[in-house]
mmCIF file of C-alpha atoms in Angstrom:
data_model
loop_
_atom_site.group_PDB
_atom_site.id
_atom_site.type_symbol
_atom_site.label_atom_id
_atom_site.label_comp_id
_atom_site.label_asym_id
_atom_site.label_seq_id
_atom_site.Cartn_x
_atom_site.Cartn_y
_atom_site.Cartn_z
ATOM 1 C CA MET V 19 40.180 1.470 13.841
ATOM 2 C CA LYS V 20 37.284 1.035 11.445
ATOM 3 C CA LYS V 21 33.884 0.497 13.073
ATOM 4 C CA LEU V 22 33.143 -2.847 11.352
ATOM 5 C CA GLU V 23 36.657 -4.206 11.000
ATOM 6 C CA GLY V 24 36.597 -8.004 10.542
ATOM 7 C CA LYS V 25 32.805 -8.219 10.339
ATOM 8 C CA VAL V 26 30.762 -9.941 7.638
ATOM 9 C CA ALA V 27 27.511 -8.270 6.589
ATOM 10 C CA ILE V 28 24.620 -9.410 4.423
ATOM 11 C CA VAL V 29 22.632 -6.490 3.025
ATOM 12 C CA THR V 30 19.484 -7.570 1.214
ATOM 13 C CA GLY V 31 18.388 -5.565 -1.797
ATOM 14 C CA SER V 32 21.755 -3.839 -2.013
ATOM 15 C CA SER V 33 22.272 -3.434 -5.757
ATOM 16 C CA ARG V 34 20.816 0.092 -5.620
ATOM 17 C CA GLY V 35 19.294 2.795 -3.433
ATOM 18 C CA ILE V 36 19.483 2.589 0.337
ATOM 19 C CA GLY V 37 20.892 -0.942 0.278
ATOM 20 C CA LYS V 38 23.754 0.103 -1.996
ATOM 21 C CA ALA V 39 24.587 3.070 0.231
ATOM 22 C CA ILE V 40 24.645 0.783 3.283
ATOM 23 C CA ALA V 41 26.824 -1.817 1.550
ATOM 24 C CA LEU V 42 29.366 0.819 0.472
ATOM 25 C CA LEU V 43 29.540 2.517 3.884
ATOM 26 C CA PHE V 44 29.895 -0.804 5.687
ATOM 27 C CA ALA V 45 32.736 -1.722 3.340
ATOM 28 C CA LYS V 46 34.468 1.603 4.009
ATOM 29 C CA GLU V 47 34.246 0.757 7.703
ATOM 30 C CA GLY V 48 35.981 -2.585 7.207
ATOM 31 C CA ALA V 49 33.155 -5.075 6.644
ATOM 32 C CA LYS V 50 33.138 -7.842 4.069
ATOM 33 C CA VAL V 51 29.797 -7.470 2.305
ATOM 34 C CA VAL V 52 27.359 -9.846 0.651
ATOM 35 C CA VAL V 53 25.522 -7.804 -1.970
ATOM 36 C CA ASN V 54 22.103 -9.349 -2.510
ATOM 37 C CA TYR V 55 20.010 -8.729 -5.601
ATOM 38 C CA ILE V 56 17.016 -10.258 -7.383
ATOM 39 C CA ILE V 57 16.904 -8.578 -10.818
ATOM 40 C CA SER V 58 20.044 -6.788 -11.983
ATOM 41 C CA LYS V 59 23.323 -8.701 -11.747
ATOM 42 C CA GLU V 60 24.938 -5.801 -13.569
ATOM 43 C CA ASN V 61 23.981 -3.334 -10.817
ATOM 44 C CA ALA V 62 25.123 -5.771 -8.115
ATOM 45 C CA ASP V 63 28.475 -6.246 -9.835
ATOM 46 C CA VAL V 64 28.939 -2.476 -9.941
ATOM 47 C CA VAL V 65 28.507 -2.358 -6.155
ATOM 48 C CA VAL V 66 30.907 -5.265 -5.668
ATOM 49 C CA ASN V 67 33.528 -3.572 -7.842
ATOM 50 C CA GLU V 68 33.122 -0.300 -5.945
ATOM 51 C CA ILE V 69 33.673 -2.171 -2.693
ATOM 52 C CA LYS V 70 36.801 -3.827 -4.068
ATOM 53 C CA THR V 71 38.061 -0.401 -5.128
ATOM 54 C CA ILE V 72 37.575 0.737 -1.540
ATOM 55 C CA GLY V 73 39.893 -2.085 -0.520
ATOM 56 C CA SER V 74 37.385 -4.428 1.074
ATOM 57 C CA PHE V 75 35.835 -7.712 -0.029
ATOM 58 C CA ALA V 76 32.398 -8.440 -1.476
ATOM 59 C CA ILE V 77 30.390 -10.990 -3.401
ATOM 60 C CA ALA V 78 27.082 -10.662 -5.245
ATOM 61 C CA VAL V 79 24.408 -13.278 -4.562
ATOM 62 C CA LYS V 80 21.126 -13.505 -6.434
ATOM 63 C CA ALA V 81 18.395 -14.578 -4.028
ATOM 64 C CA ASP V 82 14.671 -13.982 -3.657
ATOM 65 C CA VAL V 83 14.559 -13.355 0.084
ATOM 66 C CA SER V 84 10.813 -13.996 0.197
ATOM 67 C CA LYS V 85 11.602 -17.688 -0.471
ATOM 68 C CA GLN V 86 13.069 -19.908 2.252
ATOM 69 C CA ASP V 87 15.323 -21.942 -0.052
ATOM 70 C CA SER V 88 16.803 -18.755 -1.522
ATOM 71 C CA VAL V 89 17.452 -17.325 1.932
ATOM 72 C CA LYS V 90 19.264 -20.485 2.991
ATOM 73 C CA ARG V 91 21.399 -20.323 -0.149
ATOM 74 C CA LEU V 92 22.183 -16.651 0.506
ATOM 75 C CA PHE V 93 23.553 -17.468 3.942
ATOM 76 C CA GLU V 94 25.386 -20.544 2.653
ATOM 77 C CA GLU V 95 27.139 -18.424 0.017
ATOM 78 C CA ALA V 96 28.092 -15.881 2.682
ATOM 79 C CA LYS V 97 29.580 -18.558 4.915
ATOM 80 C CA LYS V 98 31.338 -20.284 2.020
ATOM 81 C CA SER V 99 33.067 -17.044 1.035
ATOM 82 C CA PHE V 100 33.633 -15.381 4.411
ATOM 83 C CA GLY V 101 33.117 -18.066 7.070
ATOM 84 C CA ARG V 102 30.437 -16.373 9.164
ATOM 85 C CA VAL V 103 27.678 -13.738 9.293
ATOM 86 C CA ASP V 104 27.972 -10.975 11.882
ATOM 87 C CA ILE V 105 25.485 -8.428 10.555
ATOM 88 C CA LEU V 106 22.205 -8.718 8.682
ATOM 89 C CA VAL V 107 20.509 -5.672 7.171
ATOM 90 C CA ASN V 108 16.984 -6.413 5.964
ATOM 91 C CA ASN V 109 16.556 -3.755 3.321
ATOM 92 C CA ALA V 110 14.857 -5.502 0.383
ATOM 93 C CA GLY V 111 11.278 -4.424 -0.253
ATOM 94 C CA VAL V 112 8.668 -3.102 -2.653
ATOM 95 C CA TYR V 113 6.202 -0.235 -2.666
ATOM 96 C CA LEU V 114 2.871 -0.873 -4.403
ATOM 97 C CA HIS V 115 0.528 2.041 -3.809
ATOM 98 C CA ASN V 116 -3.166 1.495 -3.102
ATOM 99 C CA GLU V 117 -5.671 3.503 -1.130
ATOM 100 C CA ALA V 118 -7.441 1.743 1.749
ATOM 101 C CA THR V 119 -10.630 1.531 -0.305
ATOM 102 C CA GLU V 120 -8.816 -0.052 -3.275
ATOM 103 C CA PHE V 121 -7.842 -3.415 -1.795
ATOM 104 C CA ASP V 122 -5.942 -5.449 -4.360
ATOM 105 C CA GLU V 123 -5.267 -9.014 -3.232
ATOM 106 C CA LYS V 124 -2.362 -9.515 -5.622
ATOM 107 C CA ASN V 125 -0.598 -6.328 -4.526
ATOM 108 C CA TRP V 126 -1.313 -7.078 -0.861
ATOM 109 C CA SER V 127 0.219 -10.559 -1.093
ATOM 110 C CA ALA V 128 3.247 -9.343 -3.050
ATOM 111 C CA THR V 129 3.889 -6.548 -0.549
ATOM 112 C CA ILE V 130 3.620 -8.761 2.526
ATOM 113 C CA GLU V 131 5.773 -11.467 0.914
ATOM 114 C CA ASN V 132 8.548 -9.100 -0.163
ATOM 115 C CA ASN V 133 8.534 -6.711 2.783
ATOM 116 C CA LEU V 134 7.568 -8.786 5.814
ATOM 117 C CA LYS V 135 7.925 -12.490 5.098
ATOM 118 C CA SER V 136 11.424 -11.830 3.756
ATOM 119 C CA VAL V 137 12.445 -10.167 7.023
ATOM 120 C CA MET V 138 11.124 -13.082 9.063
ATOM 121 C CA LEU V 139 12.930 -15.654 6.901
ATOM 122 C CA CYS V 140 16.224 -13.768 6.962
ATOM 123 C CA MET V 141 16.093 -13.108 10.709
ATOM 124 C CA LYS V 142 15.289 -16.759 11.386
ATOM 125 C CA GLU V 143 18.333 -17.832 9.389
ATOM 126 C CA ALA V 144 20.525 -15.121 10.898
ATOM 127 C CA VAL V 145 19.766 -15.906 14.538
ATOM 128 C CA HIS V 146 20.542 -19.578 13.865
ATOM 129 C CA GLU V 147 24.042 -18.562 12.771
ATOM 130 C CA MET V 148 24.488 -15.841 15.372
ATOM 131 C CA GLN V 149 23.430 -18.050 18.273
ATOM 132 C CA THR V 150 26.135 -20.524 17.289
ATOM 133 C CA GLN V 151 28.814 -17.825 17.354
ATOM 134 C CA LYS V 152 27.127 -16.095 20.345
ATOM 135 C CA SER V 153 27.072 -12.654 18.750
ATOM 136 C CA GLY V 154 25.413 -10.708 15.965
ATOM 137 C CA VAL V 155 23.471 -7.631 14.938
ATOM 138 C CA ILE V 156 20.323 -7.278 12.850
ATOM 139 C CA VAL V 157 19.134 -3.980 11.382
ATOM 140 C CA ASN V 158 15.694 -3.924 9.763
ATOM 141 C CA ILE V 159 14.568 -1.188 7.388
ATOM 142 C CA SER V 160 10.985 -0.276 8.265
ATOM 143 C CA SER V 161 9.373 3.064 7.355
ATOM 144 C CA THR V 162 7.519 5.993 8.865
ATOM 145 C CA TYR V 163 4.524 4.405 7.121
ATOM 146 C CA GLY V 164 4.910 1.593 9.647
ATOM 147 C CA THR V 165 4.997 3.881 12.671
ATOM 148 C CA ALA V 166 2.168 6.318 11.837
ATOM 149 C CA SER V 167 -0.953 6.392 9.642
ATOM 150 C CA PHE V 168 0.066 8.866 6.951
ATOM 151 C CA GLY V 169 -2.607 7.626 4.529
ATOM 152 C CA GLY V 170 -2.422 5.524 1.393
ATOM 153 C CA ALA V 171 -0.587 2.248 0.786
ATOM 154 C CA PRO V 172 -2.170 0.146 3.593
ATOM 155 C CA ALA V 173 -0.333 -3.021 2.524
ATOM 156 C CA TYR V 174 3.001 -1.208 2.618
ATOM 157 C CA GLY V 175 2.222 0.363 5.984
ATOM 158 C CA ALA V 176 1.067 -2.957 7.441
ATOM 159 C CA SER V 177 4.198 -4.722 6.225
ATOM 160 C CA LYS V 178 6.454 -2.060 7.709
ATOM 161 C CA ALA V 179 4.532 -2.050 11.004
ATOM 162 C CA GLY V 180 5.003 -5.809 11.083
ATOM 163 C CA ILE V 181 8.758 -5.268 10.807
ATOM 164 C CA VAL V 182 8.626 -3.084 13.918
ATOM 165 C CA PHE V 183 6.865 -5.871 15.815
ATOM 166 C CA LEU V 184 9.355 -8.522 14.643
ATOM 167 C CA THR V 185 12.240 -6.245 15.601
ATOM 168 C CA LYS V 186 11.006 -5.929 19.170
ATOM 169 C CA ARG V 187 10.076 -9.603 19.470
ATOM 170 C CA PHE V 188 13.450 -10.890 18.252
ATOM 171 C CA ALA V 189 15.341 -8.356 20.372
ATOM 172 C CA LYS V 190 13.551 -9.575 23.471
ATOM 173 C CA GLU V 191 13.983 -13.257 22.668
ATOM 174 C CA PHE V 192 17.590 -13.310 21.501
ATOM 175 C CA GLY V 193 19.314 -10.749 23.718
ATOM 176 C CA PRO V 194 21.864 -10.243 25.133
ATOM 177 C CA LYS V 195 24.069 -11.868 22.464
ATOM 178 C CA ILE V 196 22.091 -10.614 19.452
ATOM 179 C CA ARG V 197 20.951 -7.007 19.076
ATOM 180 C CA VAL V 198 17.995 -6.236 16.805
ATOM 181 C CA ASN V 199 16.934 -2.715 15.832
ATOM 182 C CA ALA V 200 15.051 -0.990 13.026
ATOM 183 C CA ILE V 201 15.257 2.217 11.043
ATOM 184 C CA ALA V 202 12.110 4.036 9.917
ATOM 185 C CA PRO V 203 13.068 6.270 6.984
ATOM 186 C CA GLY V 204 10.847 8.977 5.595
ATOM 187 C CA ILE V 205 10.890 9.705 1.867
ATOM 188 C CA ILE V 206 14.373 9.075 0.518
ATOM 189 C CA ASP V 207 15.754 9.965 -2.910
ATOM 190 C CA THR V 208 15.840 6.502 -4.508
ATOM 191 C CA ASP V 209 14.354 4.636 -7.471
ATOM 192 C CA MET V 210 11.407 3.714 -5.242
ATOM 193 C CA THR V 211 10.378 7.354 -4.916
ATOM 194 C CA ALA V 212 11.283 8.322 -8.491
ATOM 195 C CA GLY V 213 7.662 7.709 -9.491
ATOM 196 C CA ASP V 214 6.318 10.208 -6.964
ATOM 197 C CA THR V 215 4.840 13.376 -8.403
ATOM 198 C CA LYS V 216 6.794 16.587 -8.113
ATOM 199 C CA GLU V 217 3.879 18.043 -6.156
ATOM 200 C CA HIS V 218 3.933 15.206 -3.586
ATOM 201 C CA LEU V 219 7.658 15.584 -2.995
ATOM 202 C CA GLN V 220 7.293 19.347 -2.657
ATOM 203 C CA ASP V 221 4.442 18.953 -0.176
ATOM 204 C CA TYR V 222 6.494 16.450 1.833
ATOM 205 C CA SER V 223 9.455 18.814 1.939
ATOM 206 C CA LYS V 224 7.253 21.692 3.113
ATOM 207 C CA GLU V 225 5.882 19.557 5.967
ATOM 208 C CA THR V 226 9.380 18.491 7.034
ATOM 209 C CA PRO V 227 11.395 20.670 9.429
ATOM 210 C CA MET V 228 14.513 19.920 7.365
ATOM 211 C CA LYS V 229 12.649 21.147 4.223
ATOM 212 C CA ARG V 230 13.893 18.343 1.965
ATOM 213 C CA ILE V 231 13.698 14.633 1.299
ATOM 214 C CA GLY V 232 16.439 12.366 2.601
ATOM 215 C CA LYS V 233 19.500 10.854 0.977
ATOM 216 C CA PRO V 234 20.387 7.126 0.944
ATOM 217 C CA GLU V 235 23.697 7.945 2.615
ATOM 218 C CA GLU V 236 21.835 9.373 5.616
ATOM 219 C CA ILE V 237 20.051 6.066 6.162
ATOM 220 C CA ALA V 238 23.363 4.254 5.700
ATOM 221 C CA LYS V 239 24.913 6.283 8.519
ATOM 222 C CA ALA V 240 22.039 5.327 10.810
ATOM 223 C CA ALA V 241 22.506 1.676 9.837
ATOM 224 C CA LEU V 242 26.222 1.911 10.594
ATOM 225 C CA PHE V 243 25.458 3.315 14.038
ATOM 226 C CA LEU V 244 23.072 0.455 14.830
ATOM 227 C CA ALA V 245 25.370 -2.206 13.359
ATOM 228 C CA SER V 246 28.466 -1.033 15.229
ATOM 229 C CA ASP V 247 29.479 -1.040 18.879
ATOM 230 C CA ASP V 248 28.496 2.631 19.037
ATOM 231 C CA SER V 249 24.985 1.335 19.800
ATOM 232 C CA SER V 250 26.088 -1.499 22.081
ATOM 233 C CA TYR V 251 23.334 -0.796 24.656
ATOM 234 C CA ILE V 252 20.508 -0.332 22.153
ATOM 235 C CA THR V 253 18.169 -3.148 21.132
ATOM 236 C CA GLY V 254 14.508 -3.476 20.239
ATOM 237 C CA ASP V 255 14.378 0.169 19.190
ATOM 238 C CA VAL V 256 13.209 2.030 16.072
ATOM 239 C CA LEU V 257 15.298 4.958 14.872
ATOM 240 C CA VAL V 258 13.168 7.380 12.849
ATOM 241 C CA VAL V 259 15.171 9.124 10.111
ATOM 242 C CA ASP V 260 12.701 11.386 8.327
ATOM 243 C CA GLY V 261 13.923 14.945 8.782
ATOM 244 C CA GLY V 262 11.237 15.450 11.416
ATOM 245 C CA TYR V 263 8.296 14.743 9.082
ATOM 246 C CA HIS V 264 6.535 12.743 11.799
ATOM 247 C CA LEU V 265 6.169 15.951 13.818
ATOM 248 C CA HIS V 266 3.575 17.380 11.415
ATOM 249 C CA GLU V 267 0.906 14.854 12.458
#
């Protein structure tokens, strides 16, 4: 039997990168998937069509998850199409690089809104639905930047550390019916890291026991583990998936 057979999953920011990999793997494991996007309908439709080719069901919903009205509409569309929401993956986010001495109020606000406020809004809406049906799973995508001070990008690191706190707080408050966990990826080969210099990626790989950056599919497998009954006794935890990079500190 497939691990997510009969489940309905919302994956925010799933038109590309890690979110796309999660949406596709969940579909392969039997889930009906709500593909959320904010910019490219074309990319979202590609994911939906791939899921249909797999033999599962999916819809694409445009929603800015940093806005409460959009989040409500996202969940309403999910329920209208599939009747319920069993799994939420909070993946949507941005990376705006600034050094600690280069505080930029606009970038700070945008990062916190997109990375942290969005998670709070989506979890709030999800637990409302999941409490009614007395079951549910939430998987939040944090980052190793939120679990250790690797330097640079303080707004990004603060937003991802905030996700870790929210993960633990919601897990404590809404167990045992709702499980809430997080994943802290290292550098992953996505559009978000495409702007990194070759030198930075090489340095990262050298400092990593696995000697490479990660793949979106490797984060997707971790998300599947946390979303499925394979992790039925795990909640309030953070699974670091960084090839061992955190060991160099």
